[in-house]
Coordinates of C-alpha atoms in Angstrom, one line a residue:
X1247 CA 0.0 0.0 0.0
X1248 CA 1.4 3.2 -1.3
X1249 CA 0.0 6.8 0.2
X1250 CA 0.4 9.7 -1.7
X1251 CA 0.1 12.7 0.4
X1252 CA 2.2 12.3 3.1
X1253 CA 5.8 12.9 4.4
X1254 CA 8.0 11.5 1.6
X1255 CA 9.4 8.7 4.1
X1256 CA 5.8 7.5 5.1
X1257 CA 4.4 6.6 1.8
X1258 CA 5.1 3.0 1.3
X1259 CA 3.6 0.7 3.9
X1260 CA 4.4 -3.7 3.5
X1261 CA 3.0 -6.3 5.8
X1262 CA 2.4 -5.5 9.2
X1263 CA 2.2 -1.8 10.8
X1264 CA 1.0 -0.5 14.0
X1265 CA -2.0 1.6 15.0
X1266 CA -0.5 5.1 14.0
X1267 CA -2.0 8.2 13.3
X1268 CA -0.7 10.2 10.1
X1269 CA -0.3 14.2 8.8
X1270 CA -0.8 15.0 5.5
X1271 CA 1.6 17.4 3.9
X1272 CA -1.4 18.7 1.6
X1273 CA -4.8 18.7 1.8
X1274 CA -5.0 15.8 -0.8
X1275 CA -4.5 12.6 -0.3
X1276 CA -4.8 9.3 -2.6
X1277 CA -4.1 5.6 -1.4
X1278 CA -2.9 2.3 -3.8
X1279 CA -3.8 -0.5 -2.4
X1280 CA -2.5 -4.0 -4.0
X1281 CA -2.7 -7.4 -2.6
X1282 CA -0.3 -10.6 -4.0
X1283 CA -1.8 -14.4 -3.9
X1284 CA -0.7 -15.5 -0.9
X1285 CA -3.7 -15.8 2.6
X1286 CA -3.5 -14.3 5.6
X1287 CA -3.5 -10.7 5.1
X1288 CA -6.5 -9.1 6.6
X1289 CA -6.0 -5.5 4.4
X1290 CA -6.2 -2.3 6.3
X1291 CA -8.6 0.2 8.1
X1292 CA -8.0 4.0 8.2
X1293 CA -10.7 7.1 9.1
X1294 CA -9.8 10.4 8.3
X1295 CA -10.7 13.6 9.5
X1296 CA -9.7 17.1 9.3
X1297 CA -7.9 19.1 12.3
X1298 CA -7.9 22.9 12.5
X1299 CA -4.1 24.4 12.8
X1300 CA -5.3 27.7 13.6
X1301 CA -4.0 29.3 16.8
X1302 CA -6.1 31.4 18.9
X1303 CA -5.0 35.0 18.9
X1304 CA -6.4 35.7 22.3
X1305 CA -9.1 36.1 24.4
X1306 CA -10.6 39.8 26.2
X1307 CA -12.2 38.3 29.0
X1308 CA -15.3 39.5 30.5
X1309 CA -16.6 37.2 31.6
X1310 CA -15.8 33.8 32.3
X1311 CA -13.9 31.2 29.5
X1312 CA -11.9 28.6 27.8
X1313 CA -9.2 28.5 26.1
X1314 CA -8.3 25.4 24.6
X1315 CA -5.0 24.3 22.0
X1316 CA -6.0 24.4 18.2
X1317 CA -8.7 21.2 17.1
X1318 CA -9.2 20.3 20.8
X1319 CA -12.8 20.0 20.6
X1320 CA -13.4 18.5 17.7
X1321 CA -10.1 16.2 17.0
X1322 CA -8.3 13.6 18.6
X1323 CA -4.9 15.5 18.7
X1324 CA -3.4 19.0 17.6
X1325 CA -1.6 19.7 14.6
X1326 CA 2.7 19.2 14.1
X1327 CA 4.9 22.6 14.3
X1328 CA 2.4 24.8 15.8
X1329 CA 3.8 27.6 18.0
X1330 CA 0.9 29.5 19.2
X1331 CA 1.1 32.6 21.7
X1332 CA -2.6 33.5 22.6
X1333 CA -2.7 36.0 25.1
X1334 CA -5.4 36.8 27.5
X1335 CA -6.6 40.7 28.7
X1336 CA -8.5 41.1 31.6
X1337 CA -9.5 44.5 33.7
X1338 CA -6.7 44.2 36.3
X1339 CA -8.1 46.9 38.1
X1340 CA -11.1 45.2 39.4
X1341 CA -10.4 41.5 39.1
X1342 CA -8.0 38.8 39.5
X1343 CA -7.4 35.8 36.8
X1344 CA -8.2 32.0 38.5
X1345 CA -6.2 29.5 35.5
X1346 CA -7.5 26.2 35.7
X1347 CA -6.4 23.4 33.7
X1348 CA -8.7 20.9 33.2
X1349 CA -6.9 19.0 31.1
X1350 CA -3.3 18.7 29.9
X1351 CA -2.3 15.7 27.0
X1352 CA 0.9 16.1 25.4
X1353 CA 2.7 14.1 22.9
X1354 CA 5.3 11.8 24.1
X1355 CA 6.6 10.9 21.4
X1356 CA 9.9 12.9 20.4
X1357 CA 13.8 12.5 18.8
X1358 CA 16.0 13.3 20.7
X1359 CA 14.1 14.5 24.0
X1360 CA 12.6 17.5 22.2
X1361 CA 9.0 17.0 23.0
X1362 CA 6.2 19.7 22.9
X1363 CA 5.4 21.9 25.8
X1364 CA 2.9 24.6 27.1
X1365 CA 4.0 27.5 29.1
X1366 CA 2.3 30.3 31.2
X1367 CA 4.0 33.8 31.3
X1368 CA 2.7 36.8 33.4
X1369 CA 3.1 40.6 32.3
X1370 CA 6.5 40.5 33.7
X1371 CA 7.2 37.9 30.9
X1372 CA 8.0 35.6 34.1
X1373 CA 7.4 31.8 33.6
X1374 CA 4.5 30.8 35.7
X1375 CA 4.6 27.4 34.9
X1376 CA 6.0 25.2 31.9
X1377 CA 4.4 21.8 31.5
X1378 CA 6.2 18.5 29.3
X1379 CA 4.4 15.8 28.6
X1380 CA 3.3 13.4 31.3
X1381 CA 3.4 16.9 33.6
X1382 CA 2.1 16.1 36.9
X1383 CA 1.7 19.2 39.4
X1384 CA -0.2 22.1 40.2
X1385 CA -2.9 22.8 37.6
X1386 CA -4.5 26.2 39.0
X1387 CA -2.4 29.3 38.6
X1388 CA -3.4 33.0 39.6
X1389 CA -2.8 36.1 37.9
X1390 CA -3.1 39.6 39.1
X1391 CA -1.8 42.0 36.2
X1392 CA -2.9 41.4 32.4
X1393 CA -2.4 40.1 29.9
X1394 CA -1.2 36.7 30.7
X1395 CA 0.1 35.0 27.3
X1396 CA 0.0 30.8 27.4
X1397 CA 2.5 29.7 24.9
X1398 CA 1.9 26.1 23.1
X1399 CA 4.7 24.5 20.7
X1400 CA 4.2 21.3 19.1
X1401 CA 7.6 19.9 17.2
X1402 CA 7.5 19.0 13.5
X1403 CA 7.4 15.4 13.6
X1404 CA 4.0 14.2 11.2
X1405 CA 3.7 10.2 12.9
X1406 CA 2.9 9.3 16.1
X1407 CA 1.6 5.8 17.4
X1408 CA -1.6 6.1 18.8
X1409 CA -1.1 6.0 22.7
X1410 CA 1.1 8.8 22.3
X1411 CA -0.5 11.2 20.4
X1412 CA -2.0 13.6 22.6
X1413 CA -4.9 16.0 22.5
X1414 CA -3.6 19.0 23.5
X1415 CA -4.9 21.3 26.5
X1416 CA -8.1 22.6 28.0
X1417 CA -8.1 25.9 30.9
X1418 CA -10.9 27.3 32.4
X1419 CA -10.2 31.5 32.6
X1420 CA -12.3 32.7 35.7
X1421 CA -12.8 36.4 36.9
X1422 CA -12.1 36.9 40.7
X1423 CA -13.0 40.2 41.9
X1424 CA -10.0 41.6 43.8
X1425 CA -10.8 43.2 47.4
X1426 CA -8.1 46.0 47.9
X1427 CA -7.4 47.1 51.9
X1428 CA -5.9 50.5 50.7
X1429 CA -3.7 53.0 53.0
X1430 CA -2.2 56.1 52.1
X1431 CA 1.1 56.7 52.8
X1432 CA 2.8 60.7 52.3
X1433 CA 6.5 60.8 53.5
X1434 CA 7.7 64.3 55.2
X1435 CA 11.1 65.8 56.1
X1436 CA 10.0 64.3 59.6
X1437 CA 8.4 60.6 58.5
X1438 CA 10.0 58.5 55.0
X1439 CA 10.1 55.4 56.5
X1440 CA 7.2 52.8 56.4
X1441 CA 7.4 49.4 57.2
X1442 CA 4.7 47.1 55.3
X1443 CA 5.4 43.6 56.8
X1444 CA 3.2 41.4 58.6
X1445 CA 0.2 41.3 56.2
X1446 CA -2.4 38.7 55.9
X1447 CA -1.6 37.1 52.9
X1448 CA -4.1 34.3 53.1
X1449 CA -7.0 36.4 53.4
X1450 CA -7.1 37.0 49.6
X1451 CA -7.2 40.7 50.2
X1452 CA -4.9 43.0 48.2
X1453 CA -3.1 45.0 49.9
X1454 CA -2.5 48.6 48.3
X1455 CA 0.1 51.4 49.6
X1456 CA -0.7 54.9 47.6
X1457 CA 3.0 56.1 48.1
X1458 CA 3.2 59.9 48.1
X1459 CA 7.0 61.0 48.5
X1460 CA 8.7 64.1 48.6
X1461 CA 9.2 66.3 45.9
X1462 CA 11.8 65.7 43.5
X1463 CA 12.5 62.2 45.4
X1464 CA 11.4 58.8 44.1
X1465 CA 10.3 56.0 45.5
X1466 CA 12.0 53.1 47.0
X1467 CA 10.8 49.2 48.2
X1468 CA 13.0 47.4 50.3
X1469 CA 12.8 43.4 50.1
X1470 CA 13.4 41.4 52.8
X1471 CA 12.0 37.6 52.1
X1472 CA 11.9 35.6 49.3
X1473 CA 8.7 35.9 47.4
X1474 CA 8.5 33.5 44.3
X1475 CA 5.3 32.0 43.9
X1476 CA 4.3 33.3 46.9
X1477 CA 3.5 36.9 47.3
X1478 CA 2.4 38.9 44.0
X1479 CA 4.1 42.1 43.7
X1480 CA 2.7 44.5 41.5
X1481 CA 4.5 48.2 41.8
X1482 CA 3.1 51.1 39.6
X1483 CA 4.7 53.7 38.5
X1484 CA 2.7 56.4 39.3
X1485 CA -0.4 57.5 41.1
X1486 CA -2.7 55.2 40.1
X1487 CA -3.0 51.8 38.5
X1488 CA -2.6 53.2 34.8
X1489 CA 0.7 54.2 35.3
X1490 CA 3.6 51.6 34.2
X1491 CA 4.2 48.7 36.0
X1492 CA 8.0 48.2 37.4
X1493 CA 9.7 45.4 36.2
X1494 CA 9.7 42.6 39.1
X1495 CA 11.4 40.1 37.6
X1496 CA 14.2 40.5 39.7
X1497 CA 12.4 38.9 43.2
X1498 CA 11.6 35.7 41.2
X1499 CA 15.5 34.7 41.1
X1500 CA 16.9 36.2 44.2
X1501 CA 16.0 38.1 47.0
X1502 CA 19.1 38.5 49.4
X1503 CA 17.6 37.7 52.9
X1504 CA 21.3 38.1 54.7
X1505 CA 23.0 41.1 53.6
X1506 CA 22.0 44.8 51.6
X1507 CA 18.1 44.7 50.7
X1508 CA 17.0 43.8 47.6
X1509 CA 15.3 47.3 46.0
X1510 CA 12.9 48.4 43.5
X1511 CA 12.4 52.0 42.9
X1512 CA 9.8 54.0 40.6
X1513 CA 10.8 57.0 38.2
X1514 CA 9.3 59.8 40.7
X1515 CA 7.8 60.2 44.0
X1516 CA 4.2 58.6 43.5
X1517 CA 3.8 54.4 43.7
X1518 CA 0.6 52.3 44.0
X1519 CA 2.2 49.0 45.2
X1520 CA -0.3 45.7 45.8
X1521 CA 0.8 42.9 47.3
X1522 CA -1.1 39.4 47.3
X1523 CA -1.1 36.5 48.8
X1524 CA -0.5 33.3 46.0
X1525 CA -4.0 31.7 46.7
X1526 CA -2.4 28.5 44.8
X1527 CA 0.7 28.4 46.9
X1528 CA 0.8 30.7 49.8
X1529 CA 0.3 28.4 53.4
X1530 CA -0.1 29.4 57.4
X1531 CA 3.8 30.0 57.6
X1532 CA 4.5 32.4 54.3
X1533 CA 5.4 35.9 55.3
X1534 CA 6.6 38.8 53.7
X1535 CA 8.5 42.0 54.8
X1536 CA 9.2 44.7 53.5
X1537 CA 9.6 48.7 53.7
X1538 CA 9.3 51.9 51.7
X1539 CA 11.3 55.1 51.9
X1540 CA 11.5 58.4 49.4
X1541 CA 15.3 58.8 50.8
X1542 CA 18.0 57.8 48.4
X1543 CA 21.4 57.6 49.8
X1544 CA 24.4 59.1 48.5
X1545 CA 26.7 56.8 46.8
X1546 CA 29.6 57.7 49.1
X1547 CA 27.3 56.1 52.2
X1548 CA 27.2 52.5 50.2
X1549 CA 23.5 50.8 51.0
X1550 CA 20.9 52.3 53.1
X1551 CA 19.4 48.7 54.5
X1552 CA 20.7 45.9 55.5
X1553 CA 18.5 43.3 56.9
X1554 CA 19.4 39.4 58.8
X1555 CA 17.4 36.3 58.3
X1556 CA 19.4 34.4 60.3
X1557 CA 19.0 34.5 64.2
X1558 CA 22.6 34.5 66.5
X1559 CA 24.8 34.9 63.2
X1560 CA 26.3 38.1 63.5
X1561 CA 26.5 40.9 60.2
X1562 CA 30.1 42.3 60.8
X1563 CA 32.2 45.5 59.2
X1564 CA 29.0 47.1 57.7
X1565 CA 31.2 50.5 56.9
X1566 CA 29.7 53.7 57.8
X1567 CA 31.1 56.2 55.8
X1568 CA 29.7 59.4 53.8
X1569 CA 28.6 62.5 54.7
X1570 CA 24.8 62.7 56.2
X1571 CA 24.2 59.4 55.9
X1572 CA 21.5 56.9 57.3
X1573 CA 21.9 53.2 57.6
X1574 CA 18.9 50.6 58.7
X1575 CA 20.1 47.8 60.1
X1576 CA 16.2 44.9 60.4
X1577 CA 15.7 41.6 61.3
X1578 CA 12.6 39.2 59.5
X1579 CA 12.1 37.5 62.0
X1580 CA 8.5 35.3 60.7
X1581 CA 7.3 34.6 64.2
X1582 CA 6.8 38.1 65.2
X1583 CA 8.2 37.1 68.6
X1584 CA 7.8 39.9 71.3
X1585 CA 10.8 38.5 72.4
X1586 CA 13.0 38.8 69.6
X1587 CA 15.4 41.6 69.9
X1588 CA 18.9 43.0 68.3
X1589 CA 21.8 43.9 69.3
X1590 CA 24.1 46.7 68.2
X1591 CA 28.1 47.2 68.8
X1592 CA 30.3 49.8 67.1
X1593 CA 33.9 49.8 66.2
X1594 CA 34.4 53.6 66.7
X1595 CA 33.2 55.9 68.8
X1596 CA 31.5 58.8 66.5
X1597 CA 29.1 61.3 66.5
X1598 CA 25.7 59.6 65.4
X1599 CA 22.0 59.3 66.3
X1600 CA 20.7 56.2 66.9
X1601 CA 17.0 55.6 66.9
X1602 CA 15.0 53.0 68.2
X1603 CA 13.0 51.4 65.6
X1604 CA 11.8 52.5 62.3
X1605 CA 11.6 56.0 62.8
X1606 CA 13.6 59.4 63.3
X1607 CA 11.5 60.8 65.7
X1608 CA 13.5 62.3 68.5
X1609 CA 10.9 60.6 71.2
X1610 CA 13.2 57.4 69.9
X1611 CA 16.6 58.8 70.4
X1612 CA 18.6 56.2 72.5
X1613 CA 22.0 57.7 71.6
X1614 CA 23.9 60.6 70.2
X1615 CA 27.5 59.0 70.3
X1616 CA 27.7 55.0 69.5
X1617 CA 30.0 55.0 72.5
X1618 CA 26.4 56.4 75.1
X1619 CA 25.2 54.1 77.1
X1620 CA 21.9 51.8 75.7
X1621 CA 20.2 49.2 76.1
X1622 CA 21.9 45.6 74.6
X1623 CA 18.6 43.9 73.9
X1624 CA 16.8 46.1 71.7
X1625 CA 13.1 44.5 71.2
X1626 CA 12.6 46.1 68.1
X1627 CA 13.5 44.6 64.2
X1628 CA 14.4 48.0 63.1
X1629 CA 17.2 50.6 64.2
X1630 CA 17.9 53.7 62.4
X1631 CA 21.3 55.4 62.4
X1632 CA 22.3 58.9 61.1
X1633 CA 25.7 59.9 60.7
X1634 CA 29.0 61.7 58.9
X1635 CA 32.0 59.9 59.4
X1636 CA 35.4 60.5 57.6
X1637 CA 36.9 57.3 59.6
X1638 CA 36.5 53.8 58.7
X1639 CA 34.0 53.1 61.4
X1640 CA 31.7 50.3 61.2
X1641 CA 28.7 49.0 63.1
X1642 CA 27.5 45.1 63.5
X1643 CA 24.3 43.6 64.5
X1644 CA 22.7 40.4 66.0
X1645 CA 19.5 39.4 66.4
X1646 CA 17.7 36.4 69.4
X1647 CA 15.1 35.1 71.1
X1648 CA 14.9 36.0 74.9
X1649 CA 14.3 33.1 76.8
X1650 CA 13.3 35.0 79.9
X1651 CA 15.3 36.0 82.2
X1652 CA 17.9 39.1 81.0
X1653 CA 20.9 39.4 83.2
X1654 CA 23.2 42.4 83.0
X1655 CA 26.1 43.2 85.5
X1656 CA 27.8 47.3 85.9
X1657 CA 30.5 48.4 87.9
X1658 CA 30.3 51.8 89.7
X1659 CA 30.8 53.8 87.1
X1660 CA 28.6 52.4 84.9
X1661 CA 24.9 52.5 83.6
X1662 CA 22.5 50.0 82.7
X1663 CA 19.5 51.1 80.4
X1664 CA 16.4 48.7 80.1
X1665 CA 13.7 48.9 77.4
X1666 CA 10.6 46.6 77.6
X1667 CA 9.3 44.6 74.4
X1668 CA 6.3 46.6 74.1
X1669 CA 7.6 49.8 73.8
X1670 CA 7.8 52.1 70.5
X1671 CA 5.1 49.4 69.3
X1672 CA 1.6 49.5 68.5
X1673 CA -1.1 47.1 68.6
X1674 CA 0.7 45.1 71.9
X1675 CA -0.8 42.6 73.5
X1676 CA -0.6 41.9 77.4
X1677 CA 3.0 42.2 78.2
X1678 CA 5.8 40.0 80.8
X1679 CA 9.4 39.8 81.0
X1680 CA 12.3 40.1 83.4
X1681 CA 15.7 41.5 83.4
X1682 CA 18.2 41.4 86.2
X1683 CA 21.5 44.1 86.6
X1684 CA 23.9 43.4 89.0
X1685 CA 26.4 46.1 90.5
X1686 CA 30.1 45.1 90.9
X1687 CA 33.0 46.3 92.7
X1688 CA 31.2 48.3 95.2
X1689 CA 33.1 49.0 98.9
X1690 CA 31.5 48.2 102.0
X1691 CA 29.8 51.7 102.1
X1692 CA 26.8 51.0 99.8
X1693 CA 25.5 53.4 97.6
X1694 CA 22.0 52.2 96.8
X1695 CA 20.3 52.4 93.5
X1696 CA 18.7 55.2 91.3
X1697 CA 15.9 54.4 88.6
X1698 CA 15.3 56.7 86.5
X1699 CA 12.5 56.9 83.8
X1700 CA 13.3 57.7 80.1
X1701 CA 10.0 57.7 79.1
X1702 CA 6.1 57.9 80.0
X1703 CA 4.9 54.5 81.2
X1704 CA 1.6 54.9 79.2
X1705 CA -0.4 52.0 80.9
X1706 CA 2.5 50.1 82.3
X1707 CA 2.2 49.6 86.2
X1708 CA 5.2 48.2 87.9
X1709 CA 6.0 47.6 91.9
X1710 CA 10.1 48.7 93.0
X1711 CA 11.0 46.9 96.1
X1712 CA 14.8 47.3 97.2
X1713 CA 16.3 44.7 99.6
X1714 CA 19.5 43.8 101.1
X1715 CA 19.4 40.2 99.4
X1716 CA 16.8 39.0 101.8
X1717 CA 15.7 41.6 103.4
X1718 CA 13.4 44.2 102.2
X1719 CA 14.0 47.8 102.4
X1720 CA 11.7 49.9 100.4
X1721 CA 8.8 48.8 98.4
X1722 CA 6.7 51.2 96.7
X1723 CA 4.4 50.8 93.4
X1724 CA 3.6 53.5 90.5
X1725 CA 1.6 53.3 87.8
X1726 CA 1.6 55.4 84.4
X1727 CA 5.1 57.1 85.2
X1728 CA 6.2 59.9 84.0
X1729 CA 9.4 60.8 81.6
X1730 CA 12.3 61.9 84.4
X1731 CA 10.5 60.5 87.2
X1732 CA 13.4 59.0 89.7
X1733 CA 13.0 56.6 92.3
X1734 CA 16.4 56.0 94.6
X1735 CA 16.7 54.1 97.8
X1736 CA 19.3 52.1 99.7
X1737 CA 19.7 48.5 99.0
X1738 CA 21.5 46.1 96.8
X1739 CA 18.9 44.3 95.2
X1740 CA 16.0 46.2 92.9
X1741 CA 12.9 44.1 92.0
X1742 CA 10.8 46.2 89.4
X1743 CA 7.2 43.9 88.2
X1744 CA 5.7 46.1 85.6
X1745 CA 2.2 44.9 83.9
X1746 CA 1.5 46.6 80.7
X1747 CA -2.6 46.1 79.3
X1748 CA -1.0 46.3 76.3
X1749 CA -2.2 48.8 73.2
X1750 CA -0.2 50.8 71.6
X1751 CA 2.9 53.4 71.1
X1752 CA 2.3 55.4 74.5
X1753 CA 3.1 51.7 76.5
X1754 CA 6.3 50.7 77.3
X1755 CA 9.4 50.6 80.0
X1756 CA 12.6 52.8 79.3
X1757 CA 14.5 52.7 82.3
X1758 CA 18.2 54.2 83.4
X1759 CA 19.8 52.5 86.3
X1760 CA 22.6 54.3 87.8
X1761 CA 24.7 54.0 91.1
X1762 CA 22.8 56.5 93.8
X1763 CA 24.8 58.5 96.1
X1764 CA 22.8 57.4 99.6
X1765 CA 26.0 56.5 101.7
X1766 CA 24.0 53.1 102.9
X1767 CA 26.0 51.3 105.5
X1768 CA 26.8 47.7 104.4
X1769 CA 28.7 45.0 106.1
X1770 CA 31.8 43.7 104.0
X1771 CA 30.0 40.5 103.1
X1772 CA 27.6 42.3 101.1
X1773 CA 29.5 43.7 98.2
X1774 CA 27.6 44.2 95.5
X1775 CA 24.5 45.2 94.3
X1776 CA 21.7 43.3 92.0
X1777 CA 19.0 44.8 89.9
X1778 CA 16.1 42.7 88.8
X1779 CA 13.3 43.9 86.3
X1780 CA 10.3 41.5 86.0
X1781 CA 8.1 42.8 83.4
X1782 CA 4.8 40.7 81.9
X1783 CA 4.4 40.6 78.4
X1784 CA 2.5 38.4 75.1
X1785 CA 2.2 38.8 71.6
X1786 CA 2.5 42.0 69.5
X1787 CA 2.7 43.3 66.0
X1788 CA 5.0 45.5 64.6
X1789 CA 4.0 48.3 62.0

């Protein structure tokens, strides 16, 4: 049997062939069929029937669709060499775009391991997903930006066997209508930070940030976790969702969770960023942190952020050079511990301020010189330095867990300054922890102690008792303190219990704990002097 029509290597068929299925080259087609004398042949049985090659060029979806490969509905495969690109539009503005596939059948068949393949790109030109044949994985995929194109390529081979010919694909397109939480955000010469971590990402809200910066400043986004697949990130260019869209490809291959920030920046000082949780991927433990400035640094101060992922591993010789400079120095920490806190040591002692948290608010200032006395466990992921340095000075960081109990020791000279996990912070929760400070190298004329209050108690009710070890000397309780309120008394132990209700930024303990001059009388077995804080505190947020 002799077919004309076909590939010129598949015309001439003799005794037994398999089950195949057959392109034409041409829309005709013409068979000889010839049979010798011999029995036992049983002849042949073919159908034929046509298959559209025609890609789609797209779909505008407004409601609800399919998109299917070419001949899918009516055919039992899909044409050789096809490369088809449809794309698919949707109004980004009000919805999101749900990909189902319902179906996915490639050909197996192949020379040489080049088989055919369907992939899904976003408007970032990222690849969603690519799919061989015998794929087997996720088959719903999310969009939040049009158009998505789906690209489909089917290699140039004209004869499969029948089990492997494929029939191509099948995707449901469904409209989702987005739910934005919006804030607005306007930076002033007095507030360009904002920190945008901690968001609900499984609530399949989107979050949006209208970015107003300072004039003649643009806008910056500082990266902190990983993101692919997880969190959509959609920055606009602009002051509304018309503006262009800022290339994101970059936080699908790396996003540097140990070291200078990962940044996107727009072209002037208005952004609409979105961020969404990956309703096909995103789980109880994904989490995302970032933050957004107007402030560019100048080159000569090297990176403005620089952020740790890893707890107890400590970022050394960050350089702070330049002329009025600011460096952040952040910890991601995902569990949102209360406890967590940082730690802060300098090589130099230079003119600086140091502020706690994400902020340059002088309420915040801990330190003017990165030699002044501060506290070492700062419960906050964010501290903000300003500086001009012409030395090669340079600042390094830790971050931890408290277990509990803090313990801090001071000679004479000395002072010890406490902060408690709930303050700078909003939306705290009931609050307990503990510190102790113990004073060394005393005489056997005591001095007592002095406790000294940096800043409003807000809620915060505490009890000071002061003992000589065992035995009590002064107990007396306060409750919403007051900034430069001092307490002093004789006695080498200080027990401070402080309850906060928790709330918000006015909460918190900032204390100072300096020698006193009482002239206490002490016998020569009791030389020194212990401090203990016991503070109760639970779960906050930071903002």
């Amino acid at each position: 049997m002799s077919i004309d029509g076909l590939t010129d290597d598949q015309q001439i068929y003799q005794g037994f062939q398999y089950s195949s299925l057959y392109f034409t080259k041409s829309e005709q087609l013409s068979f000889l069929f010839s049979s010798d004398p011999l029995v036992g042949g049983t002849g042949f049985k073919a159908s034929l029937e046509h298959i559209d090659c025609t890609c789609s060029a797209g779909l505008v979806l407004v409601k609800n669709n399919v998109l299917t490969s070419p001949g899918y509905s009516n055919s039992i495969s899909y044409c050789p060499d096809l490369f088809c690109t449809p794309k698919i539009d949707f109004q980004d503005d009000l919805y999101d775009l749900q990909m189902v596939f319902t179906d996915v059948n490639l050909r197996s068949y192949s020379l040489n391991n080049d088989t055919d393949s369907l992939t899904v790109f976003d408007a970032y030109d990222h690849t969603v997903v690519q799919m061989a044949p015998s794929y087997f994985g996720f088959m719903t995929f999310w969009a939040t930006v049009s158009p998505v194109r789906v690209q489909f390529v089917s290699k140039v081979l004209t004869a499969f066997p029948l089990n492997m010919i494929g029939r191509g694909y099948s995707m449901n397109l469904n409209l989702v209508k987005k739910h934005i939480v919006s804030e607005k955000i306007t930076f002033t010469d007095t507030n360009f930070f904002k920190d945008i971590s901690k968001l609900d990402l499984s609530s399949n809200d989107t979050f949006e940030f209208v970015v107003t910066g300072r004039a003649e400043t643009q806008i910056f986004v500082y990266f902190f976790t990983k993101t692919t697949n997880q969190v959509f990130i959609d920055i606009f260019d602009g002051d509304s969702m018309d503006a262009a869209r800022i290339d994101n490809k970059a936080l699908y291959s790396n996003v540097l969770e140990n070291g200078p920030s990962m940044t996107l920046s727009t072209s002037s000082n208005k952004a609409v960023i979105h961020i969404r949780g990956n309703p096909a991927f995103v789980g109880t433990n994904t989490d995302f942190q970032a933050m957004i400035t107007d402030l560019k640094p100048e080159e000569s101060c090297g990176p403005l952020v620089y952020s740790m992922r890893n707890a107890k591993e400590q970022y050394k010789h960050i350089p702070l050079q330049g002329t009025n400079c600011y460096k952040i120095l952040h910890f991601a920490d995902s569990s949102y511990t209360p406890s967590a806190f940082m730690s802060v040591k300098f090589s130099d002692n230079l003119p600086l301020n140091l502020f706690y948290g994400l902020t340059t608010s002088t309420d915040y200032l801990l330190a003017k010189y990165s030699h002044d006395p501060r506290p070492e466990d700062l419960f906050t992921n964010y501290m903000v330095l300003q500086y001009s340095s012409s030395i090669a000075a340079t600042v390094e960081f830790f971050w931890d867990t408290s277990s509990g109990l803090i313990a801090r020791t001071m000679q004479p000279s000395q002072t010890v300054m406490l902060v408690s996990d709930d303050y700078g912070k909003s939306n705290t929760s009931q609050t307990i922890q503990q510190f102790s400070v113990q004073l060394e190298g005393e005489s056997n004329v005591q001095t007592g102690l002095t406790c000294e209050f940096l800043a409003d108690s807000g809620l915060g009710t505490s009890t000071l008792t002061w003992s000589d070890y065992n035995n009590q000397i002064k107990h007396e309780r306060f409750s919403n303190a007051k900034k430069s309120q001092t307490f002093s008394s004789c006695g080498n132990i200080l027990l401070v219990d402080y309850t906060s209700p928790g709330g918000g930024r006015d909460n918190g303990l900032y204390l100072k704990i300096t020698r006193a001059d009482l002239r206490c009388s002490l016998s020569p077995s009791h030389l020194s002097i212990f401090v203990l804080l016991s503070i109760s505190v639970g779960s906050l947020f930071f903002i």
